[in-house]
């Protein structure tokens, strides 16, 4: 009998992946094209910048300091860097940056409070902020209950420390202080002299004022004008000796 030959089965060959590669490359090109079009379109750019809460600095000054600009890339705005730049002015205590797509950037600031005033060399009145920064009074307005700093060197580090201390003390406890001048000694390099509206002279130190101010107000309420010393020990001496006061009576 003749032998019947069984045909050899063909092996399954993997389908070429060329088509998938082409599709993948086309998708990448399409996405890249979309990205280019997006970043060139107005939708990706900053269209509005708003500063909220600023009185000591103009919007233009804050715009320049923050390095924000209309037309810059919205996604390139770094909120942390904007905060750092704005707070370095010395007038702003905190700043919050809120980005709202598309294109809106809001910067809300909280400024340092005014703690005192001083006369500039040109005779103009300057406001002293809690940071120690001096600004023109026209930008801050006048708070009549704040003391005036006189005879202070602008580079004196105790001036900044004093500003920080005054910011921590309630206004009700410092409203009677009319003037503060430096009066350093070898023992107390941050020694100061205060004059009150109730005619008292006070000797203390910047580092002690926060803890001693309550005693100061107690003496002012109970005693006649005199000299109050608030250093290592507290003391009070009336300008008018008691024996003279009794003779007058």
XYZ file of C-alpha atoms in Angstrom:
249
model
C 0.000 0.000 0.000
C 1.295 3.436 -0.744
C 2.292 5.458 2.273
C 0.124 8.473 3.081
C 2.146 11.553 4.000
C 0.767 13.726 6.733
C 1.334 17.404 6.008
C 3.637 19.164 8.499
C 1.785 21.692 10.647
C 3.120 25.202 10.422
C 4.423 26.721 13.641
C 2.504 29.720 14.979
C 4.696 32.707 14.502
C 4.249 35.740 16.790
C 2.511 38.600 15.092
C 4.779 41.505 14.415
C 4.608 44.317 17.039
C 5.401 47.008 14.539
C 1.814 48.212 14.473
C 1.680 48.657 18.254
C 4.930 50.599 18.258
C 3.651 52.929 15.576
C 0.438 53.566 17.540
C 2.423 54.223 20.743
C 4.747 56.679 18.973
C 1.821 58.483 17.405
C 0.159 58.820 20.827
C 3.331 60.287 22.291
C 3.616 62.768 19.454
C -0.031 63.713 19.872
C 0.388 64.287 23.640
C 3.548 66.327 23.054
C 1.683 68.437 20.519
C -1.147 69.010 22.994
C 1.349 70.020 25.693
C 3.047 72.512 23.371
C -0.278 73.999 22.363
C -1.436 74.207 25.977
C 1.665 75.966 27.300
C 1.532 78.436 24.420
C -2.122 79.215 24.970
C -3.426 81.984 27.286
C -5.048 79.326 29.493
C -1.659 78.283 30.902
C -0.577 81.821 31.810
C -1.184 84.077 34.818
C -3.932 86.531 33.925
C -4.781 88.068 37.333
C -2.697 88.845 40.449
C -4.361 90.175 43.600
C -2.690 91.334 46.843
C -4.974 91.399 49.887
C -4.330 93.013 53.276
C -1.389 95.247 52.330
C -1.296 98.874 53.522
C 2.423 99.515 54.053
C 3.437 98.426 50.544
C 1.739 99.128 47.226
C 0.624 96.375 44.872
C 3.403 97.425 42.510
C 6.060 97.039 45.225
C 4.751 93.603 46.160
C 4.561 92.588 42.502
C 8.235 93.466 41.995
C 9.356 91.818 45.241
C 7.373 88.627 44.678
C 8.612 88.394 41.064
C 5.070 87.668 39.907
C 3.999 88.984 36.534
C 1.007 88.856 34.220
C 1.748 86.438 31.389
C 4.130 84.161 33.296
C 3.439 80.423 33.336
C 0.736 79.637 35.913
C 2.266 76.295 36.887
C 5.711 77.839 37.383
C 4.488 80.012 40.301
C 6.167 78.611 43.429
C 4.012 79.541 46.445
C 6.820 79.002 48.981
C 9.235 81.240 47.097
C 6.602 83.963 46.768
C 6.022 83.843 50.559
C 9.759 84.011 51.250
C 10.284 87.011 48.966
C 7.285 88.957 50.285
C 8.027 88.417 53.993
C 11.645 89.526 53.472
C 10.353 93.102 53.109
C 10.163 93.393 56.916
C 6.634 94.814 56.848
C 4.807 91.510 56.315
C 4.607 88.884 59.044
C 2.867 86.110 57.096
C 1.689 85.516 53.536
C -0.567 82.938 51.906
C -0.569 82.231 48.176
C -3.734 80.822 46.594
C -3.575 79.710 42.945
C -6.890 79.339 41.137
C -6.843 77.777 37.693
C -7.052 79.213 35.154
C -4.652 82.093 35.665
C -5.553 83.679 39.024
C -3.027 84.164 41.865
C -4.171 85.663 45.186
C -1.599 86.706 47.813
C -3.071 87.453 51.251
C -0.693 89.154 53.697
C -0.724 89.937 57.420
C 1.442 92.944 58.262
C 3.443 93.567 61.414
C 1.646 95.865 63.864
C 2.884 99.376 64.658
C 4.473 99.411 68.130
C 6.116 102.862 68.311
C 7.213 105.965 66.384
C 10.453 107.847 65.892
C 11.675 111.075 64.324
C 13.794 110.553 61.234
C 16.876 112.680 60.545
C 14.857 114.820 58.139
C 12.326 115.534 60.898
C 9.564 113.308 59.516
C 7.708 110.906 61.780
C 8.339 107.220 61.148
C 6.291 104.261 62.387
C 8.209 101.355 63.966
C 6.751 97.925 63.272
C 7.082 94.843 65.477
C 9.853 93.635 63.143
C 11.895 96.786 63.838
C 11.256 98.105 60.329
C 10.642 101.861 59.966
C 8.022 103.120 57.516
C 6.559 106.570 56.768
C 3.615 107.482 58.964
C 1.561 108.352 55.888
C 1.513 104.654 55.056
C 0.429 103.481 58.494
C -1.615 106.246 60.074
C -1.006 107.485 63.628
C -1.887 105.658 66.843
C -1.596 108.296 69.565
C -1.178 105.759 72.377
C 2.147 104.470 71.009
C 5.507 105.641 72.464
C 8.134 107.605 70.535
C 11.675 106.207 70.303
C 14.370 108.891 70.438
C 18.191 108.863 70.270
C 18.282 105.325 68.864
C 20.961 104.185 66.430
C 19.226 102.555 63.436
C 21.743 99.681 63.655
C 21.235 99.082 67.386
C 20.044 95.447 67.734
C 18.255 96.378 70.950
C 15.891 98.535 68.905
C 14.617 95.459 67.068
C 14.364 93.525 70.343
C 12.437 96.401 71.912
C 10.016 96.432 68.972
C 9.397 92.696 69.429
C 8.828 93.146 73.180
C 6.384 96.019 72.673
C 4.437 93.887 70.199
C 3.978 91.197 72.870
C 2.634 93.611 75.511
C -1.077 94.573 75.370
C -1.715 98.176 74.308
C -3.522 98.834 77.577
C -0.265 98.265 79.477
C 1.922 100.527 77.320
C -0.501 103.331 76.440
C 0.915 105.581 79.195
C 4.487 105.344 77.861
C 5.271 108.463 75.836
C 8.997 108.140 75.101
C 11.737 105.504 75.223
C 15.453 106.297 74.942
C 18.508 104.012 75.183
C 20.504 104.291 78.403
C 23.039 101.428 78.365
C 25.474 100.625 81.171
C 28.225 97.968 81.414
C 25.931 95.863 83.613
C 22.859 96.363 81.436
C 23.791 97.025 77.782
C 20.092 96.969 76.890
C 19.130 99.428 79.625
C 16.472 101.957 78.623
C 14.756 104.978 80.093
C 11.024 105.521 79.711
C 8.901 108.599 80.275
C 5.174 108.316 80.849
C 2.307 110.647 80.140
C 1.530 110.572 83.866
C 4.948 112.211 84.560
C 6.918 109.143 85.746
C 10.519 108.370 84.814
C 11.225 104.657 84.460
C 14.571 102.855 84.340
C 14.557 99.274 83.109
C 16.016 97.015 80.373
C 14.637 95.718 77.103
C 15.022 92.131 78.298
C 13.081 92.887 81.508
C 10.303 95.138 80.227
C 7.863 92.354 79.358
C 7.989 90.919 82.896
C 8.154 94.278 84.699
C 5.423 96.233 82.930
C 2.699 94.987 85.292
C 4.602 96.400 88.285
C 5.026 99.658 86.378
C 1.294 100.056 85.923
C 0.599 99.237 89.576
C 2.931 102.003 90.771
C 1.519 104.510 88.283
C -2.007 103.830 89.521
C -1.160 104.084 93.235
C 1.668 106.605 93.598
C 2.536 110.209 92.800
C 4.951 110.912 89.896
C 8.490 109.776 90.591
C 11.330 107.513 89.468
C 10.574 103.806 89.025
C 13.520 101.433 88.734
C 12.835 97.978 87.361
C 16.132 96.123 87.037
C 17.345 93.312 89.308
C 15.207 94.836 92.044
C 12.192 97.115 91.796
C 12.011 100.469 93.558
C 10.084 103.720 93.513
C 11.119 107.191 94.657
C 8.713 110.114 94.521
C 9.851 113.370 92.904
C 8.335 115.146 95.925
C 9.756 113.990 99.294
C 7.124 112.924 101.809
C 8.263 115.378 104.525
C 7.827 118.325 102.170
C 4.425 117.007 101.206
C 3.380 116.829 104.873
C 4.665 120.364 105.576
C 2.631 121.648 102.664
C -0.454 120.076 104.118
